[in-house]
mmCIF file of C-alpha atoms and ligand atoms in Angstrom:
data_model
loop_
_atom_site.group_PDB
_atom_site.id
_atom_site.type_symbol
_atom_site.label_atom_id
_atom_site.label_comp_id
_atom_site.label_asym_id
_atom_site.label_seq_id
_atom_site.Cartn_x
_atom_site.Cartn_y
_atom_site.Cartn_z
ATOM 1 C CA MET A 1 7.685 4.953 27.662
ATOM 2 C CA LYS A 2 7.226 5.966 24.043
ATOM 3 C CA PHE A 3 3.854 5.984 22.417
ATOM 4 C CA PHE A 4 3.142 4.911 18.882
ATOM 5 C CA VAL A 5 -0.326 5.231 17.434
ATOM 6 C CA ASP A 6 -1.658 2.056 15.866
ATOM 7 C CA THR A 7 -3.540 3.392 12.755
ATOM 8 C CA ALA A 8 -3.277 4.469 9.213
ATOM 9 C CA ASP A 9 -5.978 7.264 9.668
ATOM 10 C CA VAL A 10 -4.191 10.440 8.885
ATOM 11 C CA LYS A 11 -6.766 12.668 10.554
ATOM 12 C CA ASP A 12 -6.223 10.861 13.877
ATOM 13 C CA ILE A 13 -2.381 10.862 13.474
ATOM 14 C CA ARG A 14 -2.411 14.555 12.788
ATOM 15 C CA GLU A 15 -4.563 15.326 15.858
ATOM 16 C CA LEU A 16 -2.535 13.239 18.278
ATOM 17 C CA ASN A 17 0.762 14.514 16.880
ATOM 18 C CA ASP A 18 -0.406 18.076 17.326
ATOM 19 C CA MET A 19 -1.066 17.234 20.957
ATOM 20 C CA GLY A 20 2.532 16.104 21.227
ATOM 21 C CA LEU A 21 1.374 12.551 22.288
ATOM 22 C CA ILE A 22 3.045 10.313 19.847
ATOM 23 C CA ASP A 23 6.597 9.223 19.080
ATOM 24 C CA GLY A 24 5.817 7.129 16.044
ATOM 25 C CA VAL A 25 3.125 5.227 14.142
ATOM 26 C CA THR A 26 2.485 1.529 13.323
ATOM 27 C CA THR A 27 0.322 0.246 10.494
ATOM 28 C CA ASN A 28 -0.396 -3.149 9.143
ATOM 29 C CA PRO A 29 -2.326 -4.535 6.109
ATOM 30 C CA SER A 30 -5.531 -4.552 8.137
ATOM 31 C CA LEU A 31 -5.193 -0.911 9.105
ATOM 32 C CA ILE A 32 -4.318 -0.011 5.466
ATOM 33 C CA LEU A 33 -7.547 -1.744 4.511
ATOM 34 C CA LYS A 34 -9.612 0.133 7.149
ATOM 35 C CA ALA A 35 -8.135 3.463 5.934
ATOM 36 C CA GLY A 36 -9.119 2.634 2.384
ATOM 37 C CA ARG A 37 -5.986 4.296 0.989
ATOM 38 C CA ASP A 38 -3.095 3.384 -1.309
ATOM 39 C CA ILE A 39 -0.291 2.059 0.937
ATOM 40 C CA LYS A 40 2.512 4.128 -0.553
ATOM 41 C CA GLU A 41 0.516 7.360 -0.685
ATOM 42 C CA VAL A 42 -0.856 7.212 2.910
ATOM 43 C CA THR A 43 2.418 5.985 4.338
ATOM 44 C CA LYS A 44 4.286 8.988 2.790
ATOM 45 C CA GLU A 45 1.618 11.350 4.194
ATOM 46 C CA ILE A 46 2.030 9.811 7.655
ATOM 47 C CA CYS A 47 5.898 10.063 7.424
ATOM 48 C CA ASP A 48 5.498 13.731 6.538
ATOM 49 C CA ILE A 49 3.455 14.314 9.750
ATOM 50 C CA VAL A 50 5.355 12.330 12.299
ATOM 51 C CA SER A 51 9.251 12.587 12.596
ATOM 52 C CA GLY A 52 9.508 9.283 14.604
ATOM 53 C CA PRO A 53 9.597 5.764 13.100
ATOM 54 C CA VAL A 54 6.590 4.776 10.930
ATOM 55 C CA SER A 55 6.166 1.098 10.638
ATOM 56 C CA ALA A 56 5.161 -0.127 7.172
ATOM 57 C CA GLU A 57 4.520 -3.872 6.791
ATOM 58 C CA VAL A 58 5.660 -6.125 3.918
ATOM 59 C CA THR A 59 2.984 -8.655 2.624
ATOM 60 C CA ALA A 60 5.528 -11.026 1.058
ATOM 61 C CA VAL A 61 6.408 -14.374 2.816
ATOM 62 C CA ASP A 62 9.559 -15.565 1.046
ATOM 63 C CA TYR A 63 12.947 -13.887 1.540
ATOM 64 C CA ALA A 64 13.608 -12.492 -1.868
ATOM 65 C CA GLU A 65 10.096 -11.054 -2.303
ATOM 66 C CA ILE A 66 10.250 -9.619 1.289
ATOM 67 C CA MET A 67 13.545 -7.882 0.400
ATOM 68 C CA ARG A 68 12.002 -6.560 -2.835
ATOM 69 C CA GLU A 69 9.018 -5.018 -1.016
ATOM 70 C CA ALA A 70 11.180 -3.741 1.860
ATOM 71 C CA ALA A 71 13.297 -1.739 -0.746
ATOM 72 C CA VAL A 72 10.078 -0.230 -2.120
ATOM 73 C CA LEU A 73 8.803 0.727 1.344
ATOM 74 C CA ALA A 74 12.256 2.120 2.592
ATOM 75 C CA LYS A 75 12.236 4.545 -0.396
ATOM 76 C CA ILE A 76 9.058 6.184 0.859
ATOM 77 C CA ALA A 77 10.838 8.244 3.639
ATOM 78 C CA ASP A 78 13.780 8.179 5.961
ATOM 79 C CA ASN A 79 11.679 7.459 8.938
ATOM 80 C CA ILE A 80 10.221 4.208 7.636
ATOM 81 C CA CYS A 81 10.629 1.182 9.817
ATOM 82 C CA ILE A 82 10.185 -2.075 7.881
ATOM 83 C CA LYS A 83 7.662 -4.476 9.618
ATOM 84 C CA LEU A 84 8.427 -8.060 8.988
ATOM 85 C CA PRO A 85 6.568 -11.276 9.944
ATOM 86 C CA LEU A 86 8.079 -13.531 12.661
ATOM 87 C CA THR A 87 9.114 -16.377 10.255
ATOM 88 C CA LEU A 88 12.468 -17.719 9.237
ATOM 89 C CA ASP A 89 12.338 -15.696 6.095
ATOM 90 C CA GLY A 90 11.213 -12.689 7.938
ATOM 91 C CA LEU A 91 14.061 -13.056 10.496
ATOM 92 C CA LYS A 92 16.593 -13.441 7.674
ATOM 93 C CA ALA A 93 15.368 -10.266 6.035
ATOM 94 C CA CYS A 94 15.514 -8.629 9.410
ATOM 95 C CA LYS A 95 19.183 -9.418 9.860
ATOM 96 C CA ALA A 96 19.888 -8.218 6.235
ATOM 97 C CA LEU A 97 17.933 -4.953 6.531
ATOM 98 C CA THR A 98 19.264 -4.103 10.064
ATOM 99 C CA SER A 99 22.769 -4.668 8.832
ATOM 100 C CA ASP A 100 22.017 -2.322 5.931
ATOM 101 C CA GLY A 101 21.037 0.445 8.419
ATOM 102 C CA HIS A 102 17.279 0.106 8.237
ATOM 103 C CA LYS A 103 14.948 0.143 11.173
ATOM 104 C CA THR A 104 12.964 -3.035 11.551
ATOM 105 C CA ASN A 105 9.882 -4.224 13.530
ATOM 106 C CA VAL A 106 9.320 -7.913 13.847
ATOM 107 C CA THR A 107 5.591 -8.403 14.172
ATOM 108 C CA LEU A 108 3.145 -11.177 15.205
ATOM 109 C CA CYS A 109 5.170 -12.193 18.238
ATOM 110 C CA PHE A 110 3.355 -14.648 20.568
ATOM 111 C CA SER A 111 6.151 -16.246 22.494
ATOM 112 C CA ALA A 112 9.289 -15.263 24.372
ATOM 113 C CA THR A 113 11.455 -17.658 22.192
ATOM 114 C CA GLN A 114 10.259 -15.834 18.997
ATOM 115 C CA ALA A 115 11.227 -12.523 20.680
ATOM 116 C CA LEU A 116 14.695 -14.035 21.478
ATOM 117 C CA LEU A 117 15.143 -14.930 17.742
ATOM 118 C CA ALA A 118 13.999 -11.471 16.682
ATOM 119 C CA ALA A 119 16.633 -9.828 19.015
ATOM 120 C CA LYS A 120 19.297 -12.181 17.593
ATOM 121 C CA ALA A 121 18.302 -11.055 14.085
ATOM 122 C CA GLY A 122 18.913 -7.398 15.205
ATOM 123 C CA ALA A 123 15.390 -6.181 15.196
ATOM 124 C CA THR A 124 14.946 -2.551 16.226
ATOM 125 C CA PHE A 125 11.524 -3.409 17.681
ATOM 126 C CA ILE A 126 9.753 -6.608 18.628
ATOM 127 C CA SER A 127 5.905 -6.502 18.633
ATOM 128 C CA PRO A 128 4.320 -8.965 21.060
ATOM 129 C CA PHE A 129 0.499 -8.916 20.618
ATOM 130 C CA ILE A 130 -1.154 -8.644 24.047
ATOM 131 C CA GLY A 131 -4.793 -8.459 23.132
ATOM 132 C CA ARG A 132 -4.759 -11.462 20.759
ATOM 133 C CA LEU A 133 -3.198 -13.607 23.559
ATOM 134 C CA ASP A 134 -5.845 -12.384 26.016
ATOM 135 C CA ASP A 135 -8.526 -13.327 23.414
ATOM 136 C CA MET A 136 -7.184 -16.893 23.510
ATOM 137 C CA GLY A 137 -7.427 -17.078 27.326
ATOM 138 C CA PHE A 138 -3.718 -16.343 28.106
ATOM 139 C CA ASP A 139 -2.332 -13.395 29.832
ATOM 140 C CA GLY A 140 -0.608 -11.323 27.209
ATOM 141 C CA MET A 141 1.101 -9.322 29.803
ATOM 142 C CA GLU A 142 3.151 -12.277 31.097
ATOM 143 C CA LEU A 143 4.725 -12.447 27.682
ATOM 144 C CA ILE A 144 5.880 -8.771 27.902
ATOM 145 C CA ALA A 145 7.415 -9.658 31.350
ATOM 146 C CA GLU A 146 9.133 -12.733 30.035
ATOM 147 C CA ILE A 147 10.615 -10.668 27.072
ATOM 148 C CA ARG A 148 11.709 -7.900 29.358
ATOM 149 C CA THR A 149 13.627 -10.463 31.579
ATOM 150 C CA ILE A 150 15.255 -12.173 28.715
ATOM 151 C CA TYR A 151 16.308 -8.898 26.905
ATOM 152 C CA ASP A 152 17.703 -7.599 30.191
ATOM 153 C CA ASN A 153 19.514 -10.821 30.928
ATOM 154 C CA TYR A 154 21.553 -10.486 27.723
ATOM 155 C CA ASP A 155 21.532 -6.728 27.202
ATOM 156 C CA PHE A 156 19.690 -6.945 23.824
ATOM 157 C CA ASP A 157 19.061 -3.556 22.312
ATOM 158 C CA THR A 158 15.834 -4.573 20.590
ATOM 159 C CA GLU A 159 12.955 -2.401 21.999
ATOM 160 C CA ILE A 160 9.773 -4.109 23.265
ATOM 161 C CA LEU A 161 6.868 -2.615 21.452
ATOM 162 C CA ALA A 162 3.707 -3.758 23.214
ATOM 163 C CA ALA A 163 1.084 -4.225 20.476
ATOM 164 C CA SER A 164 -2.521 -5.307 20.149
ATOM 165 C CA ILE A 165 -3.282 -3.056 23.015
ATOM 166 C CA ARG A 166 -6.952 -2.764 23.730
ATOM 167 C CA THR A 167 -7.348 -1.027 27.075
ATOM 168 C CA VAL A 168 -6.059 1.713 29.306
ATOM 169 C CA ASP A 169 -4.971 -1.041 31.765
ATOM 170 C CA HIS A 170 -2.796 -2.753 29.055
ATOM 171 C CA VAL A 171 -0.932 0.497 28.707
ATOM 172 C CA LYS A 172 -0.475 0.817 32.523
ATOM 173 C CA ARG A 173 0.684 -2.796 32.984
ATOM 174 C CA ALA A 174 3.066 -2.686 29.974
ATOM 175 C CA ALA A 175 4.572 0.506 31.443
ATOM 176 C CA LEU A 176 4.940 -1.094 34.869
ATOM 177 C CA ILE A 177 6.763 -4.003 33.327
ATOM 178 C CA GLY A 178 8.913 -1.756 31.404
ATOM 179 C CA ALA A 179 7.964 -2.146 27.831
ATOM 180 C CA ASP A 180 9.913 0.452 25.843
ATOM 181 C CA VAL A 181 7.020 1.433 23.598
ATOM 182 C CA ALA A 182 3.276 0.846 23.478
ATOM 183 C CA THR A 183 1.432 1.106 20.184
ATOM 184 C CA VAL A 184 -2.110 2.230 20.943
ATOM 185 C CA PRO A 185 -5.232 2.752 18.911
ATOM 186 C CA PRO A 186 -6.222 6.479 18.813
ATOM 187 C CA ALA A 187 -9.386 6.010 20.982
ATOM 188 C CA THR A 188 -7.455 4.186 23.719
ATOM 189 C CA LEU A 189 -4.666 6.723 23.677
ATOM 190 C CA LYS A 190 -7.248 9.520 24.219
ATOM 191 C CA ALA A 191 -8.901 7.405 26.982
ATOM 192 C CA LEU A 192 -5.762 7.632 28.998
ATOM 193 C CA VAL A 193 -6.566 11.088 30.038
ATOM 194 C CA LYS A 194 -9.929 10.153 31.483
ATOM 195 C CA HIS A 195 -10.664 9.967 35.210
ATOM 196 C CA PRO A 196 -14.136 10.592 36.747
ATOM 197 C CA LEU A 197 -12.591 12.637 39.715
ATOM 198 C CA THR A 198 -10.844 14.880 37.223
ATOM 199 C CA ASP A 199 -14.241 15.628 35.532
ATOM 200 C CA LYS A 200 -16.024 15.988 38.898
ATOM 201 C CA GLY A 201 -13.269 18.247 40.272
ATOM 202 C CA LEU A 202 -13.264 20.451 37.248
ATOM 203 C CA GLU A 203 -17.035 20.782 37.263
ATOM 204 C CA GLN A 204 -16.804 21.979 40.994
ATOM 205 C CA PHE A 205 -14.027 24.465 40.230
ATOM 206 C CA LEU A 206 -15.926 25.973 37.327
ATOM 207 C CA ALA A 207 -19.169 26.282 39.292
ATOM 208 C CA ASP A 208 -17.343 27.968 42.230
ATOM 209 C CA TRP A 209 -15.420 30.170 39.831
ATOM 210 C CA ALA A 210 -18.739 31.371 38.273
ATOM 211 C CA LYS A 211 -20.051 32.309 41.744
ATOM 212 C CA THR A 212 -17.068 34.609 42.287
ATOM 213 C CA GLY A 213 -18.057 36.748 39.215
ATOM 214 C CA GLN A 214 -14.471 37.286 38.364
ATOM 215 C CA LYS A 215 -12.661 36.932 35.044
ATOM 216 C CA ILE A 216 -9.014 36.205 34.478
ATOM 217 C CA GLY A 217 -7.515 38.737 32.003
HETATM 218 O O1 LIG B 1 -0.285 -3.286 14.867
HETATM 219 C C1 LIG B 1 -0.589 -4.608 15.175
HETATM 220 C C2 LIG B 1 -1.500 -4.754 16.347
HETATM 221 O O2 LIG B 1 -1.508 -3.717 17.335
HETATM 222 C C3 LIG B 1 -2.977 -5.341 16.075
HETATM 223 O O3 LIG B 1 -3.865 -5.179 17.178
HETATM 224 O O4 LIG B 1 -6.140 -5.196 17.948
HETATM 225 O O5 LIG B 1 -5.581 -6.184 15.688
HETATM 226 O O6 LIG B 1 -4.980 -7.401 17.738
HETATM 227 P P1 LIG B 1 -5.271 -6.071 17.140
#
């Protein structure tokens, strides 16, 4: 499973990239707002740090305007992945951009049939939002499972990018189902390493080691 980090915070991206933990980055208008930076400037900086795909989202809703914004975003760097809304205009843009050799990420997916359309439009990634479905009382993970089955039934190449991930358990369940990628907020990504028995075991080893009076090297 590939990990993308879901943020536009350059400091967090640099730290996680230096740890070798991330294969790409996803951003969206809300994350750009949170970062408080100019979209083109911060996206360029992110693309210089991470070699994998960096999703940058269009904010237009009609086809012509989406294509105009996509051309601007695509010029930022070679590893830009154009993020598009799951609408008819977004899907039409997805088809055109993919045919033109661009990577695409179709976002705001909340149903398996939407994911089917995105695959038919040639999306590189489909982003089903797990946490936001959970918030509404549904099981977001069921959507990931349905999309996995449909994509496997028809050998679609579109990668399932599990998004709106809020917990360590979301990451585990998405991996068990076979999502290709999880885009995870920095804090949740770091929380994956945590286990109380690891902390307890390390504490014990260090205490026993101190009693030996030895030093390595
Ligand atoms: O990148 C989009 C997605 O991950 C947003 O997550 O927590 O705002 O639902 P969230």
